[in-house]
Amino acid sequence: MRASRSEVRTFNGARDVNRRADFPLLANDPGLHYLDSAATSQKPASVLDAIRDFYETSNANPHRGAYALSVRATECYQQARQRIARFLGVRDVDCLIFTRGTTEALNLVANSWGRAHVSHGDEIVVTALEHHANFVPWQQLAIEKQARLRVCELSSDGRLDLDCLRGLLNSRTRVVAFNHVSNALGTINPVAEIVELIRENSDAISVCDGAQSAPHLPVSFDTLGVDFYAFSGHKMLGPMGIGGLIGKRATLEAMPPYQTGGDMIEFVGDERTTWNVLPHKFEAGTPNAADAVGLSAAVEYLEALGMDRVLSHERSLMSRAQTRLEEIEGLRIYGPPALGRSGVVSFTMNDVHPHDLATILDGQGVCIRAGHHCAQPLMRRLDVPATARASFYVYNDEADIDALVTGIMKAREIFGYVPT
Amino acid sequence: MSRPESAAELSALYQDLILDHYRRPRNKGALENADTRVEMKNPLCGDEIALQVAFDGNTVSDLRFSGRGCSISQASASMMTQLVKGKEAEEIKAIGRRFRDLMLGDASAAGEKELGQLRALSGVARFPARVKCALLAWNALETALAERST
């Protein structure tokens, strides 16, 4: 049985319009309970419209043509950059480089800055909480440069052990890579404290994976204090295939290009080439202008809600989910207490494998993620091969939690557990 | 939009026999004097299996598996080890081919006696995301047979 939906739902206590109606995929499928936004978010109609509108009214290759349509395409692309930069608290707009997403942004830093600055005997610090995208590029760089990769361990409840981090930092540390919010557990890391530790104990640069923070928390790059911040559009209501890297001007200007080709050059001689200015130096080839425009519309949607309200909405859903799930016998929740997490609940139940749980929940219209969440180093430390993960966003409500709990009870029944 | 899985399909997937093999796996553990050991992982969900096989000529004289995974992967491995023990490589390969047919939704395979208890897994075909779980042990076994023949 599926939980019914109320026509008017609450959002941070205030009576509000039906947010689900803004998302065509959800509006077209009332029985669907989408609880996998940490993997990718659904898209509001305004984002889909913005992309379509770009192709219908402004499509041309930006930065190329002398004709008015190309100028319009260039303007759309640049306005999108400005809007997204403002949303993420970046005053120097040229320091926001568009990439395909977080993974490409982190690979950019590892390949460009990393290869130029890390050498034999140096040290790179990552954490046990990382997504593979902020772990493997550094591991591979360390192998290539014969540098040492060191892993910051966790407290028993899935938070970074800052004493461990302090112990790892020294004059040989070149990079410290960590996430703002863990995709697997939802842990919100104390970025300011981490940055201060790095500054006090090393000359390393800080690389922050913001894939799970930009969608869910108010973020201001200029006040975070990190050297690099990477994010993905598709997790924050935008389209797939667009995201970005934010850095500091002096650092970015001193870095060699990551990819070479069109748009990123200043002058190409037969023997050598000079590079274009920021941000173009890091954006080789035809830019993904349409998706940048789509992400700009997503940011507009989030700004209209207010990121403080997005956060408190998720918090209230999560504390409710936590309470309901804790009542289920044999269910174990991983990670820090609910207040230290963004809208993610990672759990296991008795001997029901998360994969089986996800299949049974799918039968009830509930989409959750089951697996290692691209965080195998973390799973090893938790000593579980996999967990089930439910994650919340702006369009979720209590009916989704009811459906989650109902589905888990169904799984218990199938696996022969008596009702609790 | 209709869900791909009805309640009946879920019941067909999680039959008692499958849950029994999941909770009381047969031939699980280490095999002394194994001739071949193959490890396989399903990177998507983290399922892993290590299969140890002892041969007597072309016959699989004994085999054991270890590792962890979902009910489908564990039950499939358990049933497979019971079924193939004492059989010749060619016969095992033929069973493997029919089992793959079954997983791809070939209804005729569901009626074949030589698949034995594996037929209880026929419901997996309705869950495309789970087919690879059921095939993990078979991939390991076929690799072991291929290594033996080279």
XYZ file of C-alpha atoms in Angstrom:
570
model
C 0.000 0.000 0.000
C 1.298 3.421 -0.840
C 1.033 6.352 1.464
C -1.253 9.109 0.258
C -0.013 12.609 -0.391
C -1.534 15.721 1.058
C -2.274 18.481 -1.416
C -0.685 21.120 0.730
C 2.539 20.213 2.418
C 4.664 21.994 4.904
C 8.101 23.277 4.188
C 9.886 24.415 7.297
C 6.603 24.757 9.120
C 5.093 27.184 6.615
C 2.144 26.243 4.441
C 3.552 25.962 1.000
C 2.705 25.052 -2.556
C 3.060 21.454 -3.626
C 6.738 21.354 -4.458
C 6.435 17.952 -6.065
C 4.298 19.560 -8.771
C 7.371 21.532 -9.914
C 9.128 18.295 -10.891
C 7.565 16.669 -13.971
C 8.984 13.205 -13.326
C 7.528 13.169 -9.806
C 4.278 14.860 -10.789
C 3.725 12.245 -13.492
C 4.254 9.378 -11.082
C 2.403 10.005 -7.810
C 3.312 6.578 -6.402
C 7.043 7.123 -6.779
C 9.048 7.811 -3.629
C 12.421 9.066 -4.821
C 14.942 8.765 -1.990
C 18.178 8.726 -3.981
C 18.953 12.415 -4.426
C 22.483 11.923 -3.111
C 23.062 10.003 -6.356
C 21.252 12.484 -8.566
C 18.377 14.908 -8.045
C 15.182 15.242 -10.026
C 14.820 18.364 -12.197
C 12.206 21.091 -11.905
C 10.324 22.161 -15.045
C 12.079 25.533 -14.933
C 15.434 23.817 -15.533
C 14.122 21.728 -18.406
C 12.474 24.834 -19.890
C 15.673 26.864 -19.628
C 17.653 24.250 -21.541
C 15.002 23.983 -24.229
C 14.728 27.752 -24.432
C 18.487 28.084 -24.943
C 18.397 25.662 -27.870
C 15.279 27.311 -29.337
C 16.380 30.925 -29.065
C 20.119 31.257 -28.399
C 21.976 28.251 -29.725
C 25.304 28.943 -31.425
C 28.893 28.207 -30.505
C 29.898 30.630 -27.744
C 33.059 32.741 -28.151
C 33.277 31.978 -31.878
C 30.981 33.769 -34.269
C 30.927 37.461 -35.117
C 27.184 37.266 -35.564
C 24.533 38.292 -33.050
C 23.323 34.749 -32.293
C 26.783 33.636 -31.198
C 27.081 36.738 -29.059
C 23.770 35.817 -27.435
C 24.984 32.277 -26.751
C 28.157 33.704 -25.211
C 26.105 36.022 -23.023
C 23.849 33.191 -21.839
C 26.886 31.108 -20.918
C 28.579 33.962 -19.089
C 25.401 34.999 -17.253
C 25.023 31.408 -16.076
C 28.561 31.509 -14.718
C 27.851 34.767 -12.898
C 24.645 33.463 -11.351
C 26.201 30.190 -10.175
C 29.269 32.029 -8.844
C 27.041 34.351 -6.833
C 25.092 31.391 -5.449
C 28.305 29.725 -4.276
C 29.802 32.917 -2.853
C 32.513 33.449 -5.475
C 33.258 37.133 -6.060
C 35.884 36.567 -8.751
C 33.632 35.022 -11.402
C 36.540 33.974 -13.665
C 37.632 31.579 -10.930
C 34.629 29.339 -11.527
C 35.657 26.818 -14.178
C 32.887 24.769 -15.743
C 33.550 21.028 -15.866
C 31.424 17.955 -16.510
C 30.998 17.611 -12.777
C 32.842 16.993 -9.520
C 34.823 14.040 -10.832
C 36.293 16.042 -13.696
C 36.937 19.018 -11.422
C 38.926 16.889 -8.958
C 40.827 15.200 -11.771
C 41.653 18.664 -13.095
C 43.277 19.639 -9.798
C 45.122 16.321 -9.426
C 46.409 16.403 -13.001
C 47.217 20.087 -13.341
C 48.209 21.335 -9.887
C 49.149 17.899 -8.609
C 51.516 16.913 -11.383
C 53.230 20.292 -11.259
C 53.690 20.411 -7.475
C 53.855 16.886 -6.077
C 57.116 15.002 -6.341
C 59.037 12.039 -4.950
C 58.811 11.840 -1.167
C 55.950 14.322 -0.843
C 52.765 13.397 0.970
C 49.103 13.603 0.006
C 46.389 13.285 2.642
C 42.906 12.004 1.849
C 40.243 10.785 4.258
C 38.526 7.441 4.787
C 35.243 9.232 4.168
C 35.950 10.064 0.515
C 33.990 9.175 -2.576
C 36.244 7.358 -5.037
C 36.323 10.579 -7.103
C 38.335 12.320 -4.369
C 40.411 9.272 -3.501
C 41.523 7.491 -6.661
C 42.929 10.568 -8.518
C 45.189 11.273 -5.508
C 46.148 7.645 -5.105
C 47.137 7.470 -8.782
C 49.054 10.751 -8.554
C 50.935 9.381 -5.538
C 51.829 6.224 -7.469
C 52.993 8.228 -10.496
C 55.094 10.648 -8.441
C 56.276 8.129 -5.854
C 54.637 10.265 -3.219
C 53.026 8.854 -0.096
C 49.244 8.697 0.206
C 48.062 8.963 3.793
C 44.506 8.334 4.934
C 42.853 10.260 7.752
C 40.856 7.804 9.853
C 37.406 8.216 11.360
C 35.841 8.241 14.784
C 33.582 5.275 15.568
C 30.510 7.258 14.530
C 31.829 8.189 11.086
C 33.299 11.647 11.657
C 36.799 12.676 10.656
C 39.305 12.117 13.443
C 40.915 15.575 13.554
C 43.661 14.390 15.906
C 44.575 11.825 13.304
C 44.572 14.550 10.650
C 46.841 16.746 12.751
C 49.255 13.829 13.132
C 49.391 13.294 9.371
C 50.256 16.884 8.476
C 53.857 17.999 8.115
C 56.175 20.020 5.899
C 56.045 17.326 3.178
C 52.233 17.438 2.888
C 51.305 18.976 -0.481
C 47.572 18.273 -0.694
C 44.762 17.569 1.744
C 41.635 16.303 -0.028
C 38.380 15.921 1.904
C 34.676 16.210 1.351
C 32.396 18.837 2.806
C 29.599 16.305 3.231
C 29.964 12.526 2.989
C 27.832 10.948 0.270
C 27.704 7.615 2.086
C 26.887 8.728 5.635
C 25.827 12.359 5.295
C 28.516 13.481 7.765
C 29.004 17.266 7.607
C 32.695 17.979 8.048
C 33.953 21.055 9.940
C 35.666 22.725 6.966
C 36.860 25.828 8.841
C 38.499 23.724 11.522
C 40.115 21.455 8.932
C 41.468 24.417 6.952
C 42.938 25.922 10.097
C 44.622 22.624 11.000
C 46.117 22.424 7.518
C 47.434 25.999 7.694
C 48.928 25.534 11.152
C 50.681 22.284 10.372
C 51.633 22.355 6.690
C 51.896 24.356 3.476
C 49.440 22.044 1.753
C 46.568 23.131 -0.447
C 43.057 22.085 0.564
C 40.792 20.406 -1.990
C 37.155 20.193 -0.951
C 34.679 17.851 -2.651
C 31.444 19.823 -2.500
C 29.252 17.436 -4.483
C 27.029 16.822 -1.453
C 27.233 20.279 0.118
C 26.418 22.666 -2.740
C 22.942 21.081 -3.138
C 22.068 20.981 0.554
C 23.866 23.686 2.565
C 24.442 27.413 2.204
C 27.964 27.519 0.702
C 30.262 30.512 0.309
C 33.582 29.688 -1.323
C 35.141 32.999 -0.294
C 34.496 32.293 3.396
C 35.121 28.518 3.360
C 38.838 29.193 3.045
C 39.651 26.127 0.932
C 41.934 26.401 -2.102
C 39.669 24.352 -4.377
C 35.993 23.456 -4.249
C 34.353 21.047 -6.701
C 30.624 20.558 -7.338
C 28.140 18.809 -9.626
C 25.070 20.377 -11.200
C 22.996 17.221 -11.453
C 22.877 16.737 -7.691
C 21.480 20.257 -7.187
C 18.452 20.140 -9.518
C 20.523 20.906 -12.615
C 21.206 18.734 -15.653
C 23.790 15.966 -15.903
C 27.094 16.877 -17.539
C 27.754 20.258 -15.931
C 29.505 21.192 -12.713
C 32.533 23.141 -11.744
C 35.778 23.819 -10.033
C 36.330 26.961 -7.997
C 39.836 28.055 -7.133
C 41.842 31.127 -6.177
C 42.999 33.343 -9.015
C 46.722 33.263 -8.284
C 46.683 29.488 -7.940
C 44.647 28.924 -11.100
C 46.761 31.349 -13.132
C 49.949 29.554 -12.137
C 48.569 26.138 -13.108
C 49.218 24.490 -16.477
C 46.163 23.616 -18.598
C 44.380 20.310 -17.980
C 43.193 19.739 -21.547
C 44.290 21.547 -24.666
C 42.399 22.439 -27.828
C 40.018 25.102 -29.025
C 38.918 28.093 -26.939
C 41.667 27.673 -24.331
C 44.483 29.110 -26.454
C 45.708 32.661 -26.951
C 48.138 32.074 -29.819
C 49.123 28.817 -31.487
C 52.520 28.823 -33.173
C 54.059 25.866 -34.948
C 56.439 25.313 -32.061
C 54.550 26.526 -29.023
C 51.241 27.876 -27.781
C 50.194 30.484 -25.255
C 47.118 30.079 -23.097
C 43.916 32.041 -22.877
C 42.977 33.800 -19.636
C 40.762 32.397 -16.875
C 38.334 30.715 -16.996
C 38.901 29.753 -20.649
C 42.347 28.274 -20.043
C 40.636 25.322 -18.354
C 37.658 25.018 -20.698
C 38.998 23.423 -23.869
C 36.534 22.780 -26.679
C 32.961 23.926 -27.207
C 31.524 24.696 -23.767
C 28.381 23.024 -22.450
C 26.457 26.283 -22.560
C 22.966 24.763 -22.571
C 23.549 22.804 -19.372
C 25.243 25.793 -17.752
C 22.035 27.701 -18.474
C 20.067 24.795 -17.006
C 22.192 24.817 -13.856
C 21.694 28.562 -13.585
C 17.929 27.969 -13.552
C 18.409 25.311 -10.863
C 20.338 27.784 -8.738
C 17.546 30.287 -9.227
C 15.054 27.694 -7.966
C 17.169 26.976 -4.884
C 17.681 30.693 -4.200
C 13.944 31.241 -4.277
C 13.524 28.548 -1.612
C 16.513 29.759 0.386
C 19.293 27.349 1.283
C 18.632 27.756 5.010
C 15.124 26.467 4.439
C 16.379 23.645 2.208
C 18.672 22.579 5.036
C 16.025 22.792 7.745
C 13.500 20.950 5.558
C 15.945 18.081 5.113
C 16.865 18.139 8.797
C 13.252 17.814 9.860
C 12.642 14.979 7.386
C 15.780 13.255 8.510
C 15.095 13.460 12.216
C 11.644 12.031 11.525
C 13.111 9.249 9.419
C 15.681 8.574 12.131
C 12.971 8.223 14.786
C 10.850 5.922 12.632
C 13.781 3.760 11.545
C 15.162 3.421 15.081
C 11.853 1.822 16.086
C 12.493 -1.070 13.682
C 14.092 -4.056 15.400
C 17.387 -5.108 13.873
C 17.847 -1.902 11.915
C 21.211 -0.228 12.349
C 21.977 3.347 11.276
C 25.560 4.313 10.396
C 27.228 7.673 10.835
C 27.071 10.498 13.356
C 23.890 11.621 15.165
C 21.238 13.147 12.916
C 22.225 16.735 13.782
C 25.711 16.234 12.336
C 24.406 14.981 9.003
C 22.846 16.362 5.886
C 19.770 14.561 4.509
C 21.239 11.067 4.311
C 20.399 7.934 6.308
C 22.660 4.930 5.747
C 21.499 1.675 7.317
C 21.389 -2.106 7.358
C 18.681 -4.400 8.659
C 19.341 -7.793 10.261
C 20.614 -10.233 7.651
C 18.619 -8.665 4.829
C 21.270 -7.611 2.322
C 20.884 -3.960 1.215
C 20.574 -5.134 -2.362
C 17.585 -7.313 -1.454
C 16.135 -4.467 0.564
C 16.404 -2.125 -2.431
C 14.662 -4.622 -4.733
C 11.789 -5.094 -2.294
C 11.467 -1.333 -1.720
C 11.455 -0.792 -5.473
C 8.401 -3.040 -5.571
C 6.705 -0.451 -3.341
C 7.784 2.449 -5.542
C 10.596 3.477 -3.175
C 13.963 4.260 -4.778
C 16.949 3.911 -2.458
C 20.607 3.219 -3.129
C 22.184 -0.047 -2.023
C 25.870 -0.774 -2.261
C 29.212 0.695 -1.353
C 28.270 4.228 -2.499
C 31.576 4.601 -4.380
C 33.252 4.662 -0.970
C 34.938 1.281 -0.585
C 37.647 2.576 1.805
C 34.833 3.700 4.124
C 32.897 0.432 3.805
C 36.006 -1.531 4.779
C 36.340 0.542 7.915
C 32.660 0.160 8.797
C 33.201 -3.562 8.125
C 30.103 -3.866 5.969
C 30.138 -4.769 2.270
C 27.208 -2.488 1.613
C 24.570 -0.328 3.225
C 21.148 0.878 2.176
C 20.960 4.646 1.816
C 17.932 6.907 1.750
C 18.595 10.553 0.898
C 16.221 13.500 0.960
C 15.772 16.697 -0.977
C 13.375 19.584 -1.447
C 10.599 17.500 -3.037
C 10.479 14.817 -0.357
C 7.915 14.778 2.403
C 6.604 12.594 5.198
C 4.713 10.368 2.765
C 8.090 9.276 1.403
C 9.237 8.312 4.893
C 5.989 6.404 5.499
C 6.560 4.509 2.244
C 10.165 3.777 3.229
C 9.097 2.344 6.575
C 6.243 0.352 5.009
C 8.677 -1.081 2.461
C 11.188 -2.067 5.134
C 8.404 -3.838 7.044
C 7.549 -5.697 3.843
C 11.172 -6.801 3.528
C 11.087 -8.039 7.113
C 7.997 -10.054 6.316
C 9.530 -11.603 3.187
C 12.650 -12.527 5.129
C 10.582 -14.104 7.873
C 10.929 -11.599 10.697
C 7.925 -11.294 12.989
C 6.288 -7.859 13.207
C 7.782 -5.578 15.823
C 3.835 4.297 -14.406
C 3.569 0.697 -13.235
C 6.279 -0.772 -11.090
C 8.195 -3.600 -12.704
C 7.676 -5.859 -9.709
C 4.310 -6.995 -8.499
C 3.883 -8.610 -5.082
C 3.632 -11.990 -6.818
C 6.927 -11.411 -8.610
C 8.602 -10.471 -5.337
C 7.307 -13.664 -3.708
C 8.553 -15.656 -6.672
C 11.975 -14.030 -6.266
C 12.289 -14.644 -2.549
C 11.108 -18.253 -2.326
C 11.749 -20.196 0.874
C 14.280 -22.353 -0.938
C 16.356 -19.286 -1.845
C 16.234 -17.866 1.672
C 17.166 -21.296 3.017
C 20.274 -21.423 0.816
C 21.070 -17.819 1.779
C 20.938 -18.589 5.486
C 22.356 -22.119 5.385
C 24.694 -22.039 2.383
C 25.926 -25.467 1.259
C 29.585 -26.005 0.427
C 30.626 -22.733 2.007
C 34.121 -22.479 3.430
C 37.650 -23.368 2.411
C 38.580 -26.398 0.356
C 41.824 -28.166 1.207
C 43.723 -29.435 -1.821
C 41.867 -27.241 -4.304
C 43.403 -27.124 -7.790
C 42.022 -23.727 -8.706
C 40.905 -20.650 -6.869
C 38.984 -17.836 -8.583
C 37.904 -14.566 -7.017
C 35.183 -12.416 -8.514
C 33.660 -9.141 -7.463
C 30.566 -7.323 -8.514
C 31.839 -3.737 -8.390
C 28.354 -2.298 -8.482
C 27.105 -3.709 -5.201
C 30.228 -5.072 -3.548
C 29.255 -8.750 -3.752
C 32.321 -10.961 -3.741
C 32.975 -14.636 -4.126
C 36.026 -16.864 -3.923
C 35.500 -20.271 -5.497
C 37.843 -23.190 -4.918
C 37.622 -26.187 -7.202
C 39.255 -29.627 -7.029
C 39.388 -31.691 -10.228
C 39.651 -35.384 -10.917
C 40.572 -35.420 -14.598
C 37.809 -33.453 -16.281
C 35.428 -33.947 -13.394
C 34.818 -31.391 -10.683
C 35.364 -33.638 -7.691
C 34.713 -30.982 -5.064
C 34.201 -27.241 -4.733
C 33.591 -24.679 -2.027
C 32.852 -20.982 -2.032
C 33.387 -18.124 0.357
C 32.575 -14.436 0.272
C 29.555 -12.309 0.964
C 26.666 -10.879 -0.917
C 22.923 -10.628 -1.296
C 20.509 -13.546 -0.978
C 20.421 -14.092 -4.746
C 24.186 -14.295 -5.180
C 24.661 -16.506 -2.127
C 21.771 -18.859 -2.932
C 22.890 -19.124 -6.534
C 26.420 -20.050 -5.457
C 25.162 -22.568 -2.904
C 22.813 -24.288 -5.361
C 25.440 -24.283 -8.076
C 28.018 -26.049 -5.929
C 25.522 -28.763 -5.024
C 24.488 -29.273 -8.611
C 27.870 -29.438 -10.333
C 29.820 -31.522 -7.825
C 30.814 -34.808 -9.493
C 29.964 -33.615 -13.005
C 32.273 -33.298 -15.997
C 33.378 -29.914 -17.308
C 31.414 -30.116 -20.562
C 28.210 -31.027 -18.780
C 28.731 -28.172 -16.300
C 29.276 -25.725 -19.147
C 26.037 -26.850 -20.773
C 24.138 -26.336 -17.521
C 25.759 -22.901 -17.207
C 24.555 -21.950 -20.679
C 20.991 -22.992 -19.866
C 21.148 -21.128 -16.567
C 22.144 -18.002 -18.467
C 19.185 -18.574 -20.791
C 16.967 -18.805 -17.721
C 18.317 -15.511 -16.383
C 17.661 -13.866 -19.744
C 13.998 -14.854 -19.479
C 13.971 -17.989 -21.668
C 10.869 -19.722 -20.264
C 11.800 -23.096 -21.788
C 14.869 -23.259 -19.535
C 12.632 -23.123 -16.477
C 11.305 -26.582 -17.306
C 14.653 -28.313 -17.607
C 15.338 -30.917 -14.972
C 19.122 -30.696 -15.246
C 18.976 -27.199 -13.756
C 17.701 -28.774 -10.534
C 17.068 -26.321 -7.700
C 18.486 -23.506 -9.801
C 15.051 -23.276 -11.383
C 13.939 -21.591 -8.155
C 15.950 -18.593 -9.383
C 13.819 -18.188 -12.514
C 12.076 -15.196 -10.881
C 15.347 -13.237 -11.084
C 14.808 -12.783 -14.833
C 12.084 -10.251 -14.002
C 14.623 -8.120 -12.119
C 17.290 -7.076 -14.625
C 19.334 -5.301 -11.939
C 19.702 -8.602 -10.091
C 20.689 -10.951 -12.911
C 24.373 -10.232 -12.375
C 23.999 -11.321 -8.726
C 22.735 -14.735 -9.810
C 25.513 -15.094 -12.399
C 28.459 -14.141 -10.170
C 29.169 -17.704 -8.995
C 28.756 -19.048 -12.517
C 31.222 -16.520 -13.887
C 33.713 -17.702 -11.273
C 33.110 -21.369 -12.079
C 33.419 -20.863 -15.811
C 36.684 -18.990 -15.283
C 37.943 -21.900 -13.180
C 36.999 -24.375 -15.923
C 38.663 -22.244 -18.582
C 41.859 -22.014 -16.525
C 41.808 -25.789 -16.101
C 41.560 -26.442 -19.825
C 44.484 -24.184 -20.788
